[in-house]
XYZ file of C-alpha atoms in Angstrom:
684
model
C 4.548 -35.080 1.861
C 1.265 -34.734 3.756
C -1.704 -34.489 1.424
C -4.920 -32.773 2.261
C -6.841 -36.027 2.130
C -4.542 -37.777 4.631
C -5.420 -38.191 8.277
C -3.957 -34.721 8.937
C -3.836 -31.640 6.723
C -0.652 -29.816 5.751
C -1.514 -26.947 8.080
C -2.061 -29.253 11.059
C 1.139 -31.162 10.242
C 3.383 -28.094 10.173
C 1.730 -26.496 13.198
C 2.132 -29.751 15.141
C 5.781 -29.932 14.123
C 6.357 -26.469 15.606
C 4.360 -27.317 18.734
C 6.510 -30.423 19.261
C 9.483 -28.170 20.050
C 7.445 -25.807 22.221
C 6.322 -28.810 24.243
C 9.967 -29.568 25.126
C 9.657 -27.001 27.910
C 9.793 -28.554 31.418
C 6.304 -27.232 32.228
C 4.816 -29.156 29.298
C 6.882 -32.319 29.364
C 6.573 -32.997 33.103
C 2.813 -33.493 32.696
C 3.801 -36.940 31.401
C 6.057 -38.621 34.033
C 7.286 -41.343 31.671
C 8.371 -38.934 28.934
C 9.696 -36.579 31.606
C 12.129 -39.315 32.691
C 13.319 -39.625 29.071
C 13.652 -35.824 28.846
C 15.613 -35.670 32.113
C 17.863 -38.576 31.084
C 18.560 -36.840 27.755
C 19.556 -33.671 29.586
C 21.964 -35.588 31.818
C 23.425 -37.398 28.809
C 23.894 -34.064 27.035
C 25.814 -32.751 30.042
C 27.931 -35.909 30.132
C 28.745 -35.618 26.416
C 29.685 -31.974 26.892
C 32.001 -32.964 29.779
C 33.615 -35.753 27.742
C 34.272 -33.348 24.869
C 36.393 -31.237 27.206
C 38.322 -34.334 28.358
C 38.725 -35.815 24.877
C 36.642 -38.856 25.971
C 33.837 -38.368 23.440
C 32.136 -41.462 21.960
C 29.924 -41.137 18.879
C 27.529 -43.812 20.219
C 26.618 -41.475 23.086
C 25.708 -38.713 20.629
C 23.598 -41.044 18.463
C 21.742 -42.286 21.536
C 21.124 -38.686 22.660
C 19.731 -37.722 19.241
C 17.250 -40.594 19.214
C 16.194 -40.035 22.818
C 15.384 -36.408 21.993
C 13.501 -37.603 18.910
C 11.537 -39.986 21.163
C 10.300 -37.032 23.217
C 9.632 -34.975 20.079
C 7.594 -37.787 18.509
C 5.509 -38.044 21.698
C 4.961 -34.273 21.604
C 4.048 -34.498 17.926
C 1.382 -37.148 18.602
C -0.275 -34.921 21.205
C 0.061 -31.793 19.039
C -1.558 -33.507 16.045
C -4.542 -34.608 18.153
C -4.923 -31.073 19.522
C -4.442 -29.535 16.073
C -7.223 -31.578 14.488
C -9.620 -30.365 17.175
C -8.476 -26.761 16.840
C -9.046 -26.897 13.090
C -12.719 -27.503 13.852
C -12.655 -24.655 16.400
C -11.249 -22.296 13.760
C -14.172 -23.103 11.457
C -16.585 -22.203 14.257
C -14.709 -18.973 14.979
C -15.473 -17.816 11.450
C -19.165 -17.772 12.355
C -18.505 -15.245 15.114
C -18.823 -11.700 13.956
C -19.942 -8.433 15.478
C -23.381 -7.527 14.117
C -25.735 -4.620 14.606
C -28.490 -5.539 17.071
C -31.878 -3.855 17.395
C -32.235 -3.438 21.135
C -35.728 -2.805 22.583
C -36.986 -2.064 26.090
C -39.471 -4.923 26.147
C -40.875 -7.659 23.892
C -43.315 -6.261 21.367
C -41.822 -2.755 21.248
C -41.615 -1.239 17.782
C -39.007 1.350 18.720
C -35.416 0.157 18.956
C -31.879 1.456 19.227
C -29.064 -0.001 17.132
C -26.053 -1.255 19.111
C -23.135 -3.570 18.411
C -23.733 -7.192 19.416
C -20.569 -6.952 21.530
C -22.337 -4.381 23.726
C -25.265 -6.646 24.599
C -25.446 -7.864 28.182
C -27.432 -10.494 30.036
C -31.251 -10.086 29.815
C -31.180 -7.458 27.045
C -34.121 -7.811 24.609
C -33.439 -7.609 20.878
C -35.704 -7.635 17.834
C -34.567 -9.754 14.872
C -36.454 -9.692 11.586
C -36.231 -11.875 8.483
C -32.857 -11.631 6.766
C -30.992 -10.552 9.910
C -28.458 -12.441 11.989
C -29.201 -13.298 15.605
C -26.701 -11.175 17.585
C -26.205 -13.477 20.558
C -27.359 -16.580 22.418
C -30.832 -16.215 23.818
C -34.367 -17.395 24.449
C -37.269 -16.422 22.190
C -39.758 -14.461 24.302
C -42.118 -13.426 21.505
C -42.704 -14.506 17.919
C -42.132 -17.549 15.740
C -39.779 -17.851 12.764
C -37.703 -20.240 10.676
C -33.979 -19.979 11.400
C -30.966 -21.003 9.327
C -28.480 -22.710 11.678
C -26.203 -24.076 8.955
C -23.302 -21.895 10.116
C -23.278 -23.830 13.390
C -24.591 -27.278 12.496
C -23.734 -27.625 8.812
C -27.346 -28.641 8.103
C -29.028 -26.692 5.308
C -32.636 -27.296 6.409
C -34.019 -24.387 8.471
C -35.600 -24.990 11.892
C -38.573 -23.405 13.638
C -37.931 -21.259 16.718
C -40.757 -19.916 18.876
C -41.430 -18.587 22.353
C -42.271 -21.108 25.052
C -41.846 -24.874 24.844
C -38.652 -26.686 23.930
C -37.774 -24.806 20.732
C -37.037 -21.398 22.169
C -33.237 -21.442 22.379
C -31.303 -19.633 19.626
C -27.580 -19.372 18.968
C -25.691 -16.226 18.054
C -24.502 -16.149 14.439
C -27.538 -17.971 13.022
C -29.951 -16.200 10.673
C -33.712 -15.558 10.765
C -35.290 -16.502 7.421
C -38.950 -15.627 7.944
C -41.220 -13.656 10.274
C -39.584 -12.087 13.348
C -38.363 -12.862 16.875
C -37.944 -10.974 20.118
C -35.006 -12.557 21.931
C -33.787 -12.231 25.506
C -29.981 -12.453 25.606
C -28.820 -15.246 27.937
C -25.027 -14.855 27.734
C -22.493 -12.171 28.542
C -19.860 -11.029 25.988
C -17.283 -13.765 25.484
C -19.460 -16.328 27.317
C -21.796 -17.355 24.525
C -22.575 -20.969 23.726
C -20.309 -20.732 20.688
C -17.453 -19.292 22.782
C -17.802 -22.149 25.249
C -17.883 -24.739 22.477
C -14.743 -23.298 20.888
C -13.000 -23.414 24.253
C -14.034 -27.030 24.740
C -12.886 -28.028 21.264
C -9.502 -26.373 21.701
C -8.978 -28.572 24.739
C -8.674 -25.792 27.295
C -11.207 -27.510 29.547
C -10.286 -31.122 28.800
C -9.666 -33.138 31.934
C -8.091 -36.557 32.103
C -10.523 -39.405 32.552
C -10.338 -41.758 35.567
C -8.923 -44.511 33.362
C -6.277 -42.150 31.979
C -5.282 -41.137 35.507
C -5.179 -44.759 36.687
C -3.132 -45.825 33.667
C -0.797 -42.865 34.200
C -0.167 -44.010 37.767
C 0.544 -47.544 36.556
C 2.964 -46.271 33.893
C 4.773 -44.062 36.425
C 5.101 -46.991 38.827
C 6.430 -49.251 36.071
C 8.940 -46.579 35.070
C 10.265 -46.416 38.632
C 10.436 -50.210 39.003
C 12.083 -50.721 35.609
C 14.581 -48.008 36.488
C 15.590 -49.994 39.539
C 15.770 -53.172 37.457
C 18.151 -51.569 34.970
C 20.324 -50.208 37.805
C 20.991 -53.802 38.903
C 22.537 -54.441 35.478
C 25.405 -52.020 36.203
C 27.280 -54.200 38.759
C 26.444 -57.270 36.656
C 28.054 -55.755 33.577
C 31.162 -54.791 35.563
C 31.463 -58.328 36.915
C 31.130 -59.846 33.442
C 33.694 -57.409 32.029
C 36.265 -58.495 34.636
C 35.595 -62.177 34.065
C 36.083 -62.057 30.306
C 38.742 -59.357 30.291
C 36.998 -56.774 28.119
C 36.566 -53.040 28.429
C 32.833 -53.263 27.604
C 30.806 -51.816 30.466
C 27.357 -50.428 31.073
C 28.213 -46.735 31.010
C 25.509 -44.105 31.513
C 24.420 -43.761 27.855
C 23.968 -47.539 27.524
C 22.102 -47.724 30.834
C 19.865 -44.835 29.805
C 19.127 -46.463 26.440
C 18.177 -49.723 28.158
C 16.004 -47.832 30.626
C 14.122 -45.977 27.874
C 13.631 -49.165 25.859
C 12.196 -50.991 28.874
C 9.791 -48.376 30.257
C 6.388 -48.064 28.517
C 7.282 -45.065 26.346
C 5.016 -46.117 23.464
C 1.703 -45.982 25.325
C 2.883 -43.039 27.455
C 3.666 -41.075 24.291
C 0.281 -41.829 22.739
C -1.970 -41.768 25.817
C -2.823 -38.082 25.623
C -3.368 -38.276 21.861
C -5.805 -41.175 22.328
C -7.869 -39.197 24.848
C -7.922 -36.005 22.764
C -8.698 -37.905 19.565
C -11.741 -39.482 21.213
C -13.212 -35.991 21.607
C -12.032 -35.041 18.114
C -13.754 -38.040 16.538
C -16.977 -36.900 18.182
C -16.451 -33.419 16.742
C -16.398 -34.958 13.257
C -19.955 -36.088 13.976
C -20.757 -32.532 15.138
C -20.988 -33.706 18.756
C -19.065 -31.762 21.385
C -18.121 -33.461 24.642
C -17.610 -31.170 27.609
C -14.921 -33.506 28.958
C -12.972 -36.606 28.001
C -14.686 -38.337 30.902
C -18.006 -38.163 29.043
C -16.509 -39.870 25.972
C -14.990 -42.597 28.083
C -18.213 -43.121 30.030
C -20.001 -43.594 26.706
C -17.782 -46.605 26.100
C -18.810 -48.224 29.384
C -22.558 -47.639 29.394
C -24.955 -50.512 30.017
C -28.275 -48.825 29.246
C -29.320 -46.487 26.415
C -32.444 -44.367 26.856
C -33.606 -43.197 23.427
C -36.429 -40.863 22.493
C -38.881 -42.288 19.960
C -39.399 -39.416 17.519
C -36.337 -38.746 15.398
C -34.361 -41.539 17.025
C -36.381 -44.717 16.687
C -38.634 -43.267 14.007
C -37.674 -41.157 10.994
C -39.363 -38.040 12.286
C -40.593 -37.424 8.726
C -44.054 -38.940 8.851
C -45.778 -40.745 5.992
C -49.409 -40.487 4.871
C -51.171 -43.793 5.531
C -54.953 -43.224 5.392
C -57.699 -40.741 4.448
C -60.639 -40.370 6.858
C -63.436 -38.259 5.268
C -66.264 -36.633 7.204
C -69.860 -37.854 6.692
C -70.626 -35.362 3.902
C -67.660 -36.324 1.708
C -66.153 -39.438 0.153
C -62.624 -40.646 0.658
C -61.838 -39.846 -2.989
C -63.039 -36.258 -2.598
C -60.827 -35.859 0.473
C -57.872 -37.395 -1.380
C -58.443 -35.048 -4.339
C -58.364 -31.921 -2.132
C -55.438 -33.224 -0.072
C -53.412 -33.964 -3.211
C -54.202 -30.585 -4.740
C -53.138 -28.720 -1.598
C -49.889 -30.746 -1.456
C -48.632 -30.222 -5.006
C -46.342 -27.375 -3.940
C -45.445 -28.975 -0.611
C -41.884 -30.300 -0.938
C -41.735 -31.763 2.565
C -41.576 -35.576 2.936
C -45.074 -35.509 4.477
C -46.450 -33.467 1.571
C -44.926 -35.737 -1.047
C -46.291 -38.823 0.734
C -49.838 -37.380 0.549
C -49.489 -36.977 -3.223
C -48.211 -40.554 -3.516
C -51.037 -41.980 -1.375
C -53.715 -40.186 -3.467
C -52.146 -41.581 -6.622
C -51.971 -45.129 -5.233
C -55.532 -45.182 -3.873
C -57.465 -43.324 -6.564
C -55.003 -42.810 -9.459
C -55.173 -39.056 -8.826
C -52.250 -37.520 -10.661
C -50.945 -33.997 -11.056
C -53.474 -32.068 -13.108
C -53.063 -29.277 -15.667
C -53.814 -25.958 -13.945
C -52.618 -23.667 -16.720
C -56.125 -22.366 -17.474
C -56.577 -21.246 -13.853
C -55.061 -18.553 -11.686
C -53.412 -20.474 -8.858
C -52.134 -18.953 -5.626
C -50.100 -21.427 -3.617
C -50.139 -20.681 0.108
C -46.817 -21.872 1.565
C -46.512 -23.194 5.077
C -45.846 -20.439 7.589
C -44.370 -20.894 11.047
C -46.956 -18.370 12.225
C -50.206 -19.917 10.959
C -49.059 -23.565 10.660
C -51.055 -24.104 7.462
C -50.545 -24.391 3.738
C -52.998 -24.555 0.889
C -54.096 -23.353 -2.518
C -56.580 -20.847 -3.942
C -57.773 -21.517 -7.505
C -59.544 -18.852 -9.536
C -61.028 -18.805 -13.022
C -61.711 -15.479 -14.676
C -61.346 -13.823 -11.282
C -63.839 -16.091 -9.510
C -62.614 -18.197 -6.585
C -63.635 -21.768 -7.375
C -61.548 -23.715 -4.826
C -60.089 -22.560 -1.507
C -58.297 -25.417 0.283
C -56.303 -25.415 3.528
C -54.279 -28.213 5.101
C -52.709 -28.111 8.560
C -52.717 -28.947 12.249
C -55.975 -29.309 14.193
C -55.716 -26.053 16.148
C -54.686 -24.094 13.027
C -57.552 -25.438 10.884
C -60.040 -24.957 13.722
C -59.015 -21.310 14.031
C -59.227 -20.841 10.250
C -62.685 -22.452 9.927
C -64.104 -20.446 12.818
C -62.671 -17.229 11.346
C -64.574 -18.020 8.119
C -67.819 -18.434 10.024
C -67.829 -22.219 9.909
C -68.136 -24.771 12.725
C -65.726 -27.471 13.849
C -67.514 -30.878 14.044
C -67.207 -32.853 17.286
C -66.835 -36.061 15.264
C -63.677 -34.695 13.620
C -62.191 -33.858 17.000
C -63.016 -37.352 18.308
C -61.443 -39.047 15.271
C -58.345 -36.857 15.516
C -57.927 -37.813 19.164
C -58.281 -41.503 18.259
C -55.556 -41.194 15.606
C -53.288 -39.311 18.003
C -53.757 -41.945 20.723
C -52.318 -44.675 18.512
C -49.177 -42.658 17.891
C -50.025 -41.131 14.506
C -50.491 -37.462 13.607
C -53.832 -36.121 12.298
C -53.682 -33.458 9.558
C -56.947 -31.759 8.642
C -58.078 -30.683 5.182
C -60.686 -27.934 4.804
C -62.329 -26.335 1.783
C -64.093 -23.008 2.134
C -65.874 -23.245 5.515
C -66.061 -27.028 5.900
C -63.811 -29.855 7.066
C -63.385 -32.504 4.355
C -61.589 -34.983 6.591
C -58.346 -36.119 8.189
C -55.070 -37.452 6.797
C -53.284 -39.890 9.114
C -49.504 -39.428 9.163
C -47.655 -42.308 10.760
C -44.171 -42.451 12.205
C -41.927 -44.821 10.261
C -39.372 -46.893 12.149
C -35.911 -46.360 10.707
C -34.505 -49.127 8.596
C -31.550 -51.054 9.982
C -32.166 -50.022 13.597
C -33.087 -53.538 14.604
C -29.670 -54.773 13.481
C -27.857 -51.912 15.223
C -29.704 -52.553 18.464
C -28.810 -56.214 18.090
C -25.128 -55.240 17.865
C -25.451 -53.161 21.019
C -27.130 -56.092 22.733
C -24.119 -58.274 21.904
C -21.969 -55.759 23.777
C -24.223 -56.058 26.799
C -26.028 -52.734 26.240
C -29.781 -52.658 26.828
C -31.891 -50.188 24.828
C -34.940 -48.443 26.293
C -37.321 -46.324 24.186
C -38.910 -43.282 25.839
C -42.178 -41.963 24.452
C -45.237 -40.009 25.442
C -47.410 -42.463 23.497
C -49.906 -44.720 25.204
C -48.617 -48.193 26.177
C -50.259 -50.003 23.223
C -48.695 -47.733 20.599
C -45.360 -47.728 22.430
C -45.326 -51.531 22.592
C -45.986 -51.840 18.860
C -43.198 -49.439 17.882
C -40.795 -50.977 20.420
C -41.393 -54.435 18.978
C -40.926 -53.203 15.423
C -37.714 -51.362 16.304
C -36.267 -54.200 18.343
C -35.548 -52.294 21.568
C -35.321 -54.252 24.796
C -37.754 -52.152 26.813
C -39.856 -48.993 26.647
C -41.282 -46.297 28.895
C -44.725 -45.135 27.745
C -46.449 -41.898 28.751
C -43.081 -40.770 30.073
C -42.886 -37.842 32.485
C -39.749 -36.050 33.757
C -40.177 -37.786 37.107
C -40.490 -41.200 35.462
C -37.351 -40.681 33.373
C -35.344 -39.604 36.407
C -36.683 -42.483 38.467
C -35.674 -45.017 35.802
C -32.140 -43.619 35.503
C -31.608 -43.686 39.280
C -32.946 -47.216 39.414
C -30.472 -48.390 36.764
C -27.552 -46.610 38.434
C -28.477 -48.040 41.811
C -28.010 -51.474 40.269
C -24.480 -50.548 39.184
C -25.176 -49.658 35.559
C -23.975 -46.665 33.539
C -26.792 -44.869 31.730
C -26.871 -42.675 28.614
C -29.775 -40.291 28.048
C -30.731 -37.974 25.217
C -33.005 -34.942 25.490
C -33.774 -31.451 24.265
C -36.364 -29.954 26.590
C -36.340 -28.297 29.966
C -38.269 -31.300 31.268
C -35.326 -33.509 30.185
C -32.761 -31.481 32.154
C -33.000 -33.483 35.436
C -32.524 -36.768 33.576
C -29.664 -35.356 31.471
C -27.870 -34.150 34.595
C -28.415 -37.464 36.401
C -27.285 -39.732 33.561
C -23.650 -40.727 33.090
C -23.762 -39.605 29.459
C -26.281 -36.840 28.840
C -26.571 -35.766 25.199
C -28.423 -32.467 24.727
C -29.730 -31.299 21.371
C -28.437 -27.934 20.150
C -31.987 -27.034 19.124
C -33.209 -27.642 22.650
C -33.521 -25.255 25.551
C -30.604 -23.546 27.261
C -31.406 -25.532 30.410
C -31.062 -28.840 28.570
C -27.793 -27.795 26.923
C -26.311 -26.840 30.273
C -27.474 -30.074 31.926
C -25.940 -32.439 29.358
C -22.245 -33.343 29.181
C -22.406 -33.653 25.392
C -24.083 -31.388 22.837
C -25.163 -32.546 19.388
C -24.870 -29.531 17.061
C -26.933 -31.285 14.389
C -29.709 -32.174 16.849
C -29.839 -35.682 15.401
C -30.701 -38.045 18.274
C -29.819 -41.188 16.309
C -26.136 -40.250 16.654
C -26.277 -41.555 20.218
C -25.349 -44.930 18.762
C -22.240 -43.417 17.122
C -21.340 -41.779 20.444
C -21.411 -45.174 22.145
C -19.293 -46.690 19.392
C -16.694 -43.917 19.646
C -16.548 -44.365 23.421
C -16.031 -48.095 22.958
C -13.456 -47.380 20.274
C -11.517 -45.092 22.610
C -11.338 -47.766 25.315
C -10.450 -50.457 22.776
C -7.703 -48.281 21.280
C -6.177 -47.567 24.670
C -6.308 -51.259 25.594
C -4.831 -52.351 22.271
C -1.921 -49.895 22.395
C -1.226 -50.663 26.063
C -1.045 -54.372 25.216
C 1.225 -53.624 22.249
C 3.468 -51.325 24.320
C 4.050 -53.828 27.139
C 4.664 -56.706 24.720
C 6.931 -54.445 22.662
C 9.043 -53.539 25.706
C 9.491 -57.158 26.732
C 10.445 -58.172 23.182
C 13.087 -55.405 22.891
C 14.870 -56.724 25.918
C 14.924 -60.296 24.709
C 16.153 -59.010 21.348
C 19.119 -56.918 22.552
C 20.286 -58.305 25.929
C 21.998 -61.371 24.396
C 24.037 -59.043 22.168
C 25.055 -56.805 25.087
C 26.372 -59.435 27.490
C 28.980 -61.941 26.352
C 27.731 -64.897 28.447
C 24.396 -64.614 26.625
C 25.868 -64.645 23.122
C 24.465 -68.123 22.473
C 20.996 -66.582 22.742
C 21.773 -63.888 20.143
C 19.623 -65.663 17.556
C 19.227 -62.487 15.490
C 23.020 -62.235 15.108
C 23.122 -58.504 15.853
C 26.422 -57.058 14.683
C 27.746 -55.685 17.955
C 26.632 -54.488 21.390
C 26.813 -50.898 20.106
C 24.647 -51.521 17.040
C 22.201 -53.586 19.124
C 21.559 -50.828 21.672
C 21.387 -48.086 19.034
C 19.022 -50.161 16.870
C 16.737 -50.647 19.874
C 16.697 -46.920 20.680
C 15.963 -46.010 17.048
C 13.159 -48.587 16.859
C 11.757 -47.357 20.183
C 11.558 -43.817 18.784
C 10.211 -44.668 15.314
C 7.386 -46.872 16.590
C 5.725 -43.792 18.151
C 5.041 -41.831 14.917
C 4.217 -45.123 13.187
C 1.343 -45.650 15.641
C 0.001 -42.056 15.561
C -2.563 -42.832 12.795
C -3.899 -45.761 14.839
C -4.094 -43.616 17.997
C -5.995 -40.871 16.161
C -8.286 -43.028 14.034
C -8.836 -45.612 16.736
C -9.067 -49.374 16.581
C -11.840 -50.514 14.243
C -15.032 -50.870 16.220
C -16.656 -54.297 16.323
C -19.536 -55.183 18.637
C -17.920 -57.873 20.775
C -18.001 -58.972 24.368
C -15.246 -57.898 26.759
C -13.680 -61.379 26.654
C -13.589 -61.388 22.848
C -12.028 -57.906 22.743
C -9.407 -58.945 25.304
C -8.557 -62.089 23.341
C -8.152 -60.053 20.148
C -5.924 -57.512 21.898
C -3.652 -60.230 23.256
C -3.453 -62.118 19.961
C -3.200 -59.232 17.480
C -1.561 -56.382 19.383
C 0.240 -58.493 21.966
C 1.557 -60.825 19.269
C 2.427 -57.883 17.031
C 4.189 -56.172 19.930
C 6.380 -59.253 20.413
C 7.238 -59.931 16.765
C 7.675 -56.397 15.428
C 10.708 -55.418 17.573
C 12.680 -58.470 16.425
C 12.034 -57.611 12.785
C 12.517 -53.859 13.199
C 15.688 -54.019 15.308
C 17.281 -56.509 12.914
C 16.537 -54.333 9.865
C 17.926 -51.230 11.581
C 21.009 -53.187 12.687
C 21.650 -54.234 9.080
C 21.346 -50.595 7.939
C 23.696 -49.114 10.571
C 26.132 -51.992 11.030
C 28.339 -50.719 8.195
C 28.792 -47.369 9.981
C 31.415 -46.509 12.544
C 29.986 -46.084 16.041
């Protein structure tokens, strides 16, 4: 019984079982030449059995062989259906996010008058107005406004994101929800052609193409099938000669020849090849990464160079308060006091770190504000500030704001205050060394600056070291100045860095690497990243990025988590390792089956029948049964993949030969003998 916590659910299991029979159609089965030869041989054997029934020449061995040959094809179909079913299960969850909503269509951005239409009626370049609490009716670009958006229906992440017009955060996806403020959105997709529709299509495998390695391996398997077919044909006259010499009626009739042929050709890897390719894409889907083709997954396994963005990839992205810089009129403690007070209601990692720093430096702890009237001013995507207003008996005694430079400057000037040149100079100095300046103001004056510093993620140095062992060089891309970039690169353990990176510089570096014969992976989210994403062998676009970036990449990360690039590489490596391991096992398995059963089939070789198989009939049937059963036994390995370990190519090859090659040789001897013991008491 298949449990829900197994590698496939009950629903996927039963659907795959049904699909296995649908895939018996010639149109489906002839996509795999090796299994097509088994299917065709089974059909011919069925016709022969039918003919023998009419002539009273029926042999039960022929029927048993036919049953297990059909099961061989069904098991191969089942492996492919399971891989497809696991991907479609993810597609079904995405389909639930699609729903027809009422859209407020306007003539132009900024219009207050709108007409309500169904989202299904929206066409390319329509402008819609979406307010807080409403769902975004279709894929588009924000042309006016700024708001926080809940994208959990698409990404599974609960934290809202900011979307605004212009820049690299303007793309929105249909089915997500506006939480605050408002947006005017220009629709960028036609009905049925939305980003979500395309992703569902990709997940369901409709657009999956075979990778170059799959095609090459398919050609090799087809060639081996043809050559092994010829080799088995030569056994027919040999068996007739032996039968005459020893005076027996044993001969290599069609069912025996067909069984030998199927046991010799590489049915195991041929049956699982498609499942391995599909499962590579499916494993990416589990990380919320969608590959536009199997080729992209495979390329990820062969890359030599990784280009990684600094913020969010090398660093945490959530900055940490490191220092208080007061202006001339105030002390550091006074700045820390105001900064801590304005951060008490700020639940962001940055806000909490400010409270911690004030406590560590000056023992400033949360104070009792019960005797005051306190108005907390939450951060708004529109004004980019937060703060607190404290009143006592109706009188405003403290009015503190904390936020970005441009936001605080605008606020101070609106209050009639002035923005000191010294503050601007210090903020620029902090920014130049890779940190972020946050200003604190009270009433009409600037108290000082809080320095927020990017924190390099823990454990990255070890992960980059593992990639280095596999021959993959890591390159950090950042807009920081060279000194800051060098410091972070050294701390993170990357092999190289590109400072003050421009779109032209990124593209130039990728072309340079490719010119030297290397495969390059790139990650990006902005329009300025699109050329590099399109040029790279593996281009991973962030779902939160621009439409241009998403179209340029051959992978899309729905979670917009750049650090997953490392997992993408590992899955690509895992796919190649799995295919290599199962190919090694399949070839060794085929050779072993022949050495196991040939001595039992031909009398002159009886001295080599070390396994003491009961009879020629039980030997051939045991081999056919084993050949069929090994396919479903290996489905979990094909779907889950060989365990990834950062090793060199030589080490991986040695492991494949020892573990899977050795296992492929030993397992048939054990399996065929056990099956022979089970069936030897029966009448064949």
